[in-house]
GROMACS .gro file of C-alpha atoms in nm:
model
   84
    1UNK     CA    1  12.479  12.147   8.178
    2UNK     CA    2  12.285  11.971   8.458
    3UNK     CA    3  11.968  11.777   8.405
    4UNK     CA    4  11.787  11.679   8.720
    5UNK     CA    5  11.528  11.407   8.680
    6UNK     CA    6  11.376  11.153   8.909
    7UNK     CA    7  11.063  10.986   9.025
    8UNK     CA    8  10.818  11.122   9.285
    9UNK     CA    9  10.576  10.893   9.464
   10UNK     CA   10  10.258  11.040   9.610
   11UNK     CA   11   9.951  10.920   9.792
   12UNK     CA   12   9.621  11.102   9.813
   13UNK     CA   13   9.297  11.013   9.987
   14UNK     CA   14   9.028  11.066   9.724
   15UNK     CA   15   8.727  10.937   9.913
   16UNK     CA   16   8.610  10.802  10.251
   17UNK     CA   17   8.340  10.540  10.273
   18UNK     CA   18   8.203  10.351  10.570
   19UNK     CA   19   8.140   9.977  10.570
   20UNK     CA   20   8.242   9.657  10.755
   21UNK     CA   21   8.612   9.584  10.719
   22UNK     CA   22   8.701   9.240  10.588
   23UNK     CA   23   9.010   9.225  10.811
   24UNK     CA   24   8.888   9.336  11.153
   25UNK     CA   25   8.512   9.293  11.111
   26UNK     CA   26   8.438   9.639  11.248
   27UNK     CA   27   8.217   9.904  11.082
   28UNK     CA   28   8.475  10.182  11.024
   29UNK     CA   29   8.559  10.456  10.772
   30UNK     CA   30   8.765  10.324  10.480
   31UNK     CA   31   8.999  10.559  10.293
   32UNK     CA   32   9.012  10.519   9.915
   33UNK     CA   33   9.375  10.606   9.838
   34UNK     CA   34   9.524  10.694   9.492
   35UNK     CA   35   9.903  10.616   9.472
   36UNK     CA   36  10.092  10.750   9.174
   37UNK     CA   37  10.451  10.756   9.064
   38UNK     CA   38  10.545  11.063   8.859
   39UNK     CA   39  10.850  11.123   8.640
   40UNK     CA   40  10.998  11.466   8.718
   41UNK     CA   41  11.247  11.702   8.552
   42UNK     CA   42  11.389  11.980   8.773
   43UNK     CA   43  11.139  11.875   9.041
   44UNK     CA   44  10.841  11.943   8.819
   45UNK     CA   45  10.615  11.650   8.750
   46UNK     CA   46  10.581  11.569   8.380
   47UNK     CA   47  10.362  11.261   8.369
   48UNK     CA   48  10.223  10.989   8.589
   49UNK     CA   49  10.292  10.620   8.551
   50UNK     CA   50  10.198  10.323   8.769
   51UNK     CA   51   9.877  10.466   8.923
   52UNK     CA   52   9.719  10.229   9.182
   53UNK     CA   53   9.413  10.250   9.405
   54UNK     CA   54   9.357  10.086   9.740
   55UNK     CA   55   9.107  10.078  10.025
   56UNK     CA   56   9.260  10.131  10.378
   57UNK     CA   57   9.069  10.064  10.699
   58UNK     CA   58   9.104  10.346  10.950
   59UNK     CA   59   9.055  10.099  11.240
   60UNK     CA   60   9.308   9.823  11.168
   61UNK     CA   61   9.509   9.956  10.871
   62UNK     CA   62   9.415   9.659  10.647
   63UNK     CA   63   9.452   9.740  10.275
   64UNK     CA   64   9.277   9.598   9.970
   65UNK     CA   65   9.375   9.682   9.608
   66UNK     CA   66   9.105   9.843   9.397
   67UNK     CA   67   9.067   9.879   9.028
   68UNK     CA   68   9.024  10.226   8.873
   69UNK     CA   69   8.650  10.139   8.806
   70UNK     CA   70   8.601  10.045   9.170
   71UNK     CA   71   8.757  10.380   9.287
   72UNK     CA   72   8.543  10.574   9.037
   73UNK     CA   73   8.234  10.382   9.154
   74UNK     CA   74   8.300  10.491   9.517
   75UNK     CA   75   8.313  10.851   9.407
   76UNK     CA   76   7.989  10.815   9.200
   77UNK     CA   77   7.821  10.646   9.499
   78UNK     CA   78   7.907  10.934   9.738
   79UNK     CA   79   7.786  11.194   9.487
   80UNK     CA   80   7.455  11.017   9.445
   81UNK     CA   81   7.413  11.001   9.820
   82UNK     CA   82   7.482  11.372   9.848
   83UNK     CA   83   7.227  11.464   9.583
   84UNK     CA   84   6.947  11.256   9.744
   0.00000   0.00000   0.00000
């Protein structure tokens, strides 16, 4: 009997906000990226562990770590701007 298990790493852009980058000083779109490691069995993801959020400048590629609350706040901010 074979049991195939492993870890799958994935990255997903969950939001794009525009502000001045702390690294390059340019006003540029910033990608809010969710990185997650998932435990898989037979190539099917079962559960996520080690979920991290970061902010990545599209101009220079500089990255800043974000907390889950900061990432959630960026989503709330965009939704409030869309409803106004």
